[in-house]
Amino acid sequence: VAEAHNWHGHLSRKVVKRPVMTICYGATKSGMKQMTISDGHTDGLAGSRAANTTYIVNTILAAISDVLTEGKRIMDWLQDCVGTVGENNRAFDFATPLGMDIRQAYYKKTRHRVVTLYGVAVLWDEDKSLGIDSKRMRQAVVPNVIHSYDAAHLYATVLNTTERMDDDLAWCMVHDSFATWAGETTRQMNAAIREEFVRIYEQDQLQILYEAFVKSNGSAEGISAPPDRGSLNIQDVITSPYFFS
């Protein structure tokens, strides 16, 4: 394959990292192609930029499907289920493991043309009267579910650690990163983060999400059963040395 020859000697971790990291956030093949080009990975390669980009993105996607089989299966399931909900013009309602109610509802957009002294601007605004945008629902469900569950785990860890220390602690969080006092606090947090992870995921969260899809859809029609759970003993997380750093 000519494109494989073109990439020989130019393939690095940076080329692969961004597409792999963003696929769980709903990145599409088209989006990955744009990333590859905008990040400059195709610059200086022989042959067609479009052909080189298509080849490397297809290769990365094939590797993801081969290596991350179960994760990809769950992603596809989430997207298929929420697609059915969206096609029936319904929002997807679910709750985090801490009980916070979440609603995912993306509506189709109306185009507005605004004439100004500096030219014409085009604005897009969601319009509920146009109904649910099932395509955007599919693209957003994986990152929305992941971030909702990660946030619940983070919050539960803070509560658990604070209770263990029996003291008022100072915390600073950015996405999935913690900052707090060193010493005993971090030792207690090391245990708390594992305990809360086990507490959340020893429950069948896929079944819980399935029931949320059925309720949001108004029936089980078009909502497929969740993927089977694996054989991992979730309790092993408690003693895992590499679970958290």
mmCIF file of C-alpha atoms in Angstrom:
data_model
loop_
_atom_site.group_PDB
_atom_site.id
_atom_site.type_symbol
_atom_site.label_atom_id
_atom_site.label_comp_id
_atom_site.label_asym_id
_atom_site.label_seq_id
_atom_site.Cartn_x
_atom_site.Cartn_y
_atom_site.Cartn_z
ATOM 1 C CA VAL A 1 0.000 0.000 0.000
ATOM 2 C CA ALA A 2 1.478 3.320 -1.079
ATOM 3 C CA GLU A 3 0.112 5.186 1.937
ATOM 4 C CA ALA A 4 1.728 2.701 4.356
ATOM 5 C CA HIS A 5 5.053 3.372 2.650
ATOM 6 C CA ASN A 6 4.439 7.128 2.931
ATOM 7 C CA TRP A 7 3.914 6.841 6.692
ATOM 8 C CA HIS A 8 6.959 4.620 7.235
ATOM 9 C CA GLY A 9 9.358 6.380 9.591
ATOM 10 C CA HIS A 10 6.846 9.140 10.356
ATOM 11 C CA LEU A 11 4.457 7.331 12.697
ATOM 12 C CA SER A 12 4.820 8.388 16.334
ATOM 13 C CA ARG A 13 2.801 8.261 19.542
ATOM 14 C CA LYS A 14 1.532 11.780 18.880
ATOM 15 C CA VAL A 15 -0.151 10.669 15.654
ATOM 16 C CA VAL A 16 -2.159 8.002 17.451
ATOM 17 C CA LYS A 17 -2.729 9.563 20.882
ATOM 18 C CA ARG A 18 -5.384 12.172 20.104
ATOM 19 C CA PRO A 19 -7.722 9.961 18.034
ATOM 20 C CA VAL A 20 -7.511 7.190 20.662
ATOM 21 C CA MET A 21 -8.167 9.587 23.541
ATOM 22 C CA THR A 22 -11.090 11.337 21.877
ATOM 23 C CA ILE A 23 -12.985 8.353 20.485
ATOM 24 C CA CYS A 24 -14.671 7.854 23.860
ATOM 25 C CA TYR A 25 -15.805 11.472 23.653
ATOM 26 C CA GLY A 26 -17.628 10.866 20.412
ATOM 27 C CA ALA A 27 -14.892 11.664 17.904
ATOM 28 C CA THR A 28 -15.867 10.565 14.402
ATOM 29 C CA LYS A 29 -13.762 9.377 11.484
ATOM 30 C CA SER A 30 -14.179 12.776 9.868
ATOM 31 C CA GLY A 31 -13.107 14.508 13.076
ATOM 32 C CA MET A 32 -10.046 12.302 13.375
ATOM 33 C CA LYS A 33 -9.038 13.168 9.833
ATOM 34 C CA GLN A 34 -9.282 16.866 10.648
ATOM 35 C CA MET A 35 -7.201 16.355 13.814
ATOM 36 C CA THR A 36 -4.501 14.512 11.893
ATOM 37 C CA ILE A 37 -4.230 17.277 9.305
ATOM 38 C CA SER A 38 -4.550 20.251 11.672
ATOM 39 C CA ASP A 39 -1.929 18.781 14.030
ATOM 40 C CA GLY A 40 0.488 18.713 11.095
ATOM 41 C CA HIS A 41 1.053 14.959 11.053
ATOM 42 C CA THR A 42 0.653 14.730 7.283
ATOM 43 C CA ASP A 43 3.005 17.605 6.553
ATOM 44 C CA GLY A 44 6.002 16.496 4.520
ATOM 45 C CA LEU A 45 4.623 13.078 3.624
ATOM 46 C CA ALA A 46 4.857 11.904 0.049
ATOM 47 C CA GLY A 47 1.661 11.335 -1.907
ATOM 48 C CA SER A 48 -1.849 12.644 -1.379
ATOM 49 C CA ARG A 49 -2.640 14.271 1.949
ATOM 50 C CA ALA A 50 -6.241 13.039 1.778
ATOM 51 C CA ALA A 51 -5.210 9.452 0.989
ATOM 52 C CA ASN A 52 -2.541 9.420 3.713
ATOM 53 C CA THR A 53 -4.998 10.776 6.260
ATOM 54 C CA THR A 54 -7.714 8.283 5.344
ATOM 55 C CA TYR A 55 -5.272 5.400 5.545
ATOM 56 C CA ILE A 56 -3.882 6.248 8.978
ATOM 57 C CA VAL A 57 -7.308 6.993 10.494
ATOM 58 C CA ASN A 58 -8.735 3.726 9.156
ATOM 59 C CA THR A 59 -5.709 1.885 10.568
ATOM 60 C CA ILE A 60 -6.146 3.509 13.996
ATOM 61 C CA LEU A 61 -9.871 2.713 14.074
ATOM 62 C CA ALA A 62 -9.201 -0.903 13.142
ATOM 63 C CA ALA A 63 -6.634 -1.175 15.952
ATOM 64 C CA ILE A 64 -9.060 0.361 18.446
ATOM 65 C CA SER A 65 -11.745 -2.157 17.520
ATOM 66 C CA ASP A 66 -9.210 -4.974 17.813
ATOM 67 C CA VAL A 67 -7.682 -3.935 21.153
ATOM 68 C CA LEU A 68 -10.553 -2.172 22.942
ATOM 69 C CA THR A 69 -13.235 -4.666 21.976
ATOM 70 C CA GLU A 70 -15.452 -4.467 25.058
ATOM 71 C CA GLY A 71 -15.145 -0.718 25.468
ATOM 72 C CA LYS A 72 -16.044 -0.177 21.818
ATOM 73 C CA ARG A 73 -19.001 -2.549 22.154
ATOM 74 C CA ILE A 74 -20.350 -0.545 25.090
ATOM 75 C CA MET A 75 -19.848 2.725 23.207
ATOM 76 C CA ASP A 76 -21.759 1.406 20.211
ATOM 77 C CA TRP A 77 -24.540 0.168 22.489
ATOM 78 C CA LEU A 78 -24.910 3.551 24.195
ATOM 79 C CA GLN A 79 -25.024 5.337 20.837
ATOM 80 C CA ASP A 80 -27.548 2.910 19.341
ATOM 81 C CA CYS A 81 -29.880 3.157 22.333
ATOM 82 C CA VAL A 82 -29.802 6.937 22.584
ATOM 83 C CA GLY A 83 -30.233 7.120 18.800
ATOM 84 C CA THR A 84 -33.526 5.246 19.167
ATOM 85 C CA VAL A 85 -34.609 7.586 21.955
ATOM 86 C CA GLY A 86 -33.739 10.621 19.840
ATOM 87 C CA GLU A 87 -35.507 9.295 16.750
ATOM 88 C CA ASN A 88 -38.648 9.052 18.871
ATOM 89 C CA ASN A 89 -38.174 12.740 19.685
ATOM 90 C CA ARG A 90 -37.446 12.135 23.343
ATOM 91 C CA ALA A 91 -34.741 13.304 25.738
ATOM 92 C CA PHE A 92 -32.511 10.822 27.541
ATOM 93 C CA ASP A 93 -32.857 11.017 31.327
ATOM 94 C CA PHE A 94 -30.571 9.134 33.697
ATOM 95 C CA ALA A 95 -29.105 9.493 37.181
ATOM 96 C CA THR A 96 -25.497 9.411 38.339
ATOM 97 C CA PRO A 97 -24.431 6.865 40.977
ATOM 98 C CA LEU A 98 -24.885 9.634 43.575
ATOM 99 C CA GLY A 99 -28.447 10.257 42.454
ATOM 100 C CA MET A 100 -28.026 13.469 40.453
ATOM 101 C CA ASP A 101 -30.583 13.635 37.648
ATOM 102 C CA ILE A 102 -29.140 14.270 34.185
ATOM 103 C CA ARG A 103 -31.057 15.150 31.044
ATOM 104 C CA GLN A 104 -29.479 14.949 27.592
ATOM 105 C CA ALA A 105 -31.562 16.790 25.041
ATOM 106 C CA TYR A 106 -30.073 18.276 21.876
ATOM 107 C CA TYR A 107 -32.545 20.000 19.598
ATOM 108 C CA LYS A 108 -32.257 20.752 15.926
ATOM 109 C CA LYS A 109 -30.991 24.210 15.100
ATOM 110 C CA THR A 110 -32.472 27.153 13.276
ATOM 111 C CA ARG A 111 -30.292 29.309 11.058
ATOM 112 C CA HIS A 112 -30.371 33.061 11.653
ATOM 113 C CA ARG A 113 -28.807 35.517 9.201
ATOM 114 C CA VAL A 114 -27.770 38.754 10.907
ATOM 115 C CA VAL A 115 -26.722 41.784 8.877
ATOM 116 C CA THR A 116 -24.307 44.105 10.669
ATOM 117 C CA LEU A 117 -22.222 47.130 9.744
ATOM 118 C CA TYR A 118 -19.243 44.796 9.423
ATOM 119 C CA GLY A 119 -20.893 42.181 7.260
ATOM 120 C CA VAL A 120 -23.276 39.260 7.512
ATOM 121 C CA ALA A 121 -23.102 36.806 10.389
ATOM 122 C CA VAL A 122 -24.823 33.427 10.516
ATOM 123 C CA LEU A 123 -25.990 32.219 13.918
ATOM 124 C CA TRP A 124 -27.377 28.803 14.806
ATOM 125 C CA ASP A 125 -29.766 28.406 17.709
ATOM 126 C CA GLU A 126 -31.513 25.332 19.109
ATOM 127 C CA ASP A 127 -35.232 25.316 18.391
ATOM 128 C CA LYS A 128 -37.345 22.931 20.480
ATOM 129 C CA SER A 129 -40.180 23.143 17.963
ATOM 130 C CA LEU A 130 -37.957 21.355 15.419
ATOM 131 C CA GLY A 131 -37.550 18.335 17.685
ATOM 132 C CA ILE A 132 -34.626 16.286 18.939
ATOM 133 C CA ASP A 133 -31.441 16.024 16.866
ATOM 134 C CA SER A 134 -30.759 12.279 17.023
ATOM 135 C CA LYS A 135 -27.340 12.626 15.367
ATOM 136 C CA ARG A 136 -26.076 14.987 18.061
ATOM 137 C CA MET A 137 -27.652 12.767 20.715
ATOM 138 C CA ARG A 138 -25.542 9.855 19.446
ATOM 139 C CA GLN A 139 -22.350 11.913 19.310
ATOM 140 C CA ALA A 140 -22.764 13.253 22.853
ATOM 141 C CA VAL A 141 -23.998 10.297 24.901
ATOM 142 C CA VAL A 142 -20.634 8.599 25.525
ATOM 143 C CA PRO A 143 -18.791 11.666 26.875
ATOM 144 C CA ASN A 144 -21.856 12.769 28.830
ATOM 145 C CA VAL A 145 -22.209 9.405 30.556
ATOM 146 C CA ILE A 146 -18.457 9.082 31.187
ATOM 147 C CA HIS A 147 -18.125 12.572 32.670
ATOM 148 C CA SER A 148 -21.254 12.121 34.795
ATOM 149 C CA TYR A 149 -19.922 8.890 36.291
ATOM 150 C CA ASP A 150 -16.395 10.272 36.738
ATOM 151 C CA ALA A 151 -17.773 13.338 38.529
ATOM 152 C CA ALA A 152 -19.837 11.130 40.843
ATOM 153 C CA HIS A 153 -16.749 9.053 41.646
ATOM 154 C CA LEU A 154 -14.716 12.184 42.336
ATOM 155 C CA TYR A 155 -17.395 13.628 44.632
ATOM 156 C CA ALA A 156 -17.811 10.319 46.492
ATOM 157 C CA THR A 157 -14.037 10.103 46.998
ATOM 158 C CA VAL A 158 -13.910 13.570 48.537
ATOM 159 C CA LEU A 159 -16.778 12.736 50.914
ATOM 160 C CA ASN A 160 -15.212 9.407 51.882
ATOM 161 C CA THR A 161 -11.757 10.888 52.517
ATOM 162 C CA THR A 162 -13.155 13.792 54.526
ATOM 163 C CA GLU A 163 -15.129 11.381 56.692
ATOM 164 C CA ARG A 164 -12.027 9.236 57.232
ATOM 165 C CA MET A 165 -9.997 12.254 58.365
ATOM 166 C CA ASP A 166 -12.817 13.591 60.558
ATOM 167 C CA ASP A 167 -11.638 17.073 59.735
ATOM 168 C CA ASP A 168 -12.285 19.953 57.357
ATOM 169 C CA LEU A 169 -10.013 19.498 54.372
ATOM 170 C CA ALA A 170 -9.112 21.817 51.535
ATOM 171 C CA TRP A 171 -9.709 20.387 48.064
ATOM 172 C CA CYS A 172 -9.104 21.558 44.552
ATOM 173 C CA MET A 173 -10.374 19.549 41.587
ATOM 174 C CA VAL A 174 -9.909 19.927 37.848
ATOM 175 C CA HIS A 175 -11.856 17.387 35.808
ATOM 176 C CA ASP A 176 -10.479 14.095 37.171
ATOM 177 C CA SER A 177 -7.499 15.468 39.085
ATOM 178 C CA PHE A 178 -7.328 16.057 42.840
ATOM 179 C CA ALA A 179 -5.251 18.438 44.914
ATOM 180 C CA THR A 180 -5.232 18.359 48.712
ATOM 181 C CA TRP A 181 -2.885 18.172 51.672
ATOM 182 C CA ALA A 182 0.010 15.715 51.473
ATOM 183 C CA GLY A 183 0.766 13.068 54.068
ATOM 184 C CA GLU A 184 -2.028 11.222 55.815
ATOM 185 C CA THR A 185 -4.735 12.813 53.671
ATOM 186 C CA THR A 186 -3.349 11.299 50.471
ATOM 187 C CA ARG A 187 -2.922 7.920 52.174
ATOM 188 C CA GLN A 188 -6.562 7.932 53.249
ATOM 189 C CA MET A 189 -7.634 9.146 49.815
ATOM 190 C CA ASN A 190 -5.685 6.282 48.230
ATOM 191 C CA ALA A 191 -8.045 3.867 49.976
ATOM 192 C CA ALA A 192 -11.181 5.978 49.564
ATOM 193 C CA ILE A 193 -10.882 6.297 45.789
ATOM 194 C CA ARG A 194 -10.726 2.504 45.466
ATOM 195 C CA GLU A 195 -13.602 1.895 47.874
ATOM 196 C CA GLU A 196 -15.886 4.312 46.035
ATOM 197 C CA PHE A 197 -14.985 2.888 42.640
ATOM 198 C CA VAL A 198 -15.902 -0.591 43.837
ATOM 199 C CA ARG A 199 -19.100 0.660 45.470
ATOM 200 C CA ILE A 200 -20.216 2.256 42.204
ATOM 201 C CA TYR A 201 -19.225 -0.439 39.737
ATOM 202 C CA GLU A 202 -20.090 -3.545 41.734
ATOM 203 C CA GLN A 203 -23.607 -2.581 40.710
ATOM 204 C CA ASP A 204 -24.626 -3.425 37.157
ATOM 205 C CA GLN A 205 -24.396 0.096 35.751
ATOM 206 C CA LEU A 206 -25.131 -1.049 32.195
ATOM 207 C CA GLN A 207 -28.416 -2.580 33.355
ATOM 208 C CA ILE A 208 -29.223 0.651 35.200
ATOM 209 C CA LEU A 209 -28.553 2.635 32.013
ATOM 210 C CA TYR A 210 -30.640 0.154 30.006
ATOM 211 C CA GLU A 211 -33.597 0.792 32.297
ATOM 212 C CA ALA A 212 -33.061 4.539 31.893
ATOM 213 C CA PHE A 213 -33.095 4.156 28.099
ATOM 214 C CA VAL A 214 -36.336 2.159 28.220
ATOM 215 C CA LYS A 215 -37.981 4.711 30.498
ATOM 216 C CA SER A 216 -36.808 7.634 28.358
ATOM 217 C CA ASN A 217 -37.975 5.888 25.191
ATOM 218 C CA GLY A 218 -41.379 5.056 26.639
ATOM 219 C CA SER A 219 -40.917 1.368 25.807
ATOM 220 C CA ALA A 220 -38.254 -1.275 25.238
ATOM 221 C CA GLU A 221 -38.860 -1.243 21.484
ATOM 222 C CA GLY A 222 -35.611 -0.523 19.669
ATOM 223 C CA ILE A 223 -33.559 -0.622 22.887
ATOM 224 C CA SER A 224 -31.181 -3.573 22.789
ATOM 225 C CA ALA A 225 -30.061 -5.462 25.880
ATOM 226 C CA PRO A 226 -26.777 -4.258 27.394
ATOM 227 C CA PRO A 227 -23.515 -6.067 26.635
ATOM 228 C CA ASP A 228 -22.586 -8.912 28.967
ATOM 229 C CA ARG A 229 -20.393 -8.060 31.913
ATOM 230 C CA GLY A 230 -16.839 -9.345 31.924
ATOM 231 C CA SER A 231 -15.082 -11.637 34.382
ATOM 232 C CA LEU A 232 -13.084 -8.999 36.283
ATOM 233 C CA ASN A 233 -13.443 -9.265 40.050
ATOM 234 C CA ILE A 234 -14.105 -5.632 40.893
ATOM 235 C CA GLN A 235 -12.862 -6.235 44.459
ATOM 236 C CA ASP A 236 -9.343 -6.626 43.060
ATOM 237 C CA VAL A 237 -9.306 -2.854 42.620
ATOM 238 C CA ILE A 238 -8.965 -2.491 46.403
ATOM 239 C CA THR A 239 -5.477 -4.034 46.359
ATOM 240 C CA SER A 240 -4.374 -2.906 42.901
ATOM 241 C CA PRO A 241 -1.075 -0.963 43.175
ATOM 242 C CA TYR A 242 -1.588 0.839 39.852
ATOM 243 C CA PHE A 243 -5.232 1.885 40.148
ATOM 244 C CA PHE A 244 -4.473 5.488 41.070
ATOM 245 C CA SER A 245 -1.404 7.683 41.034
#
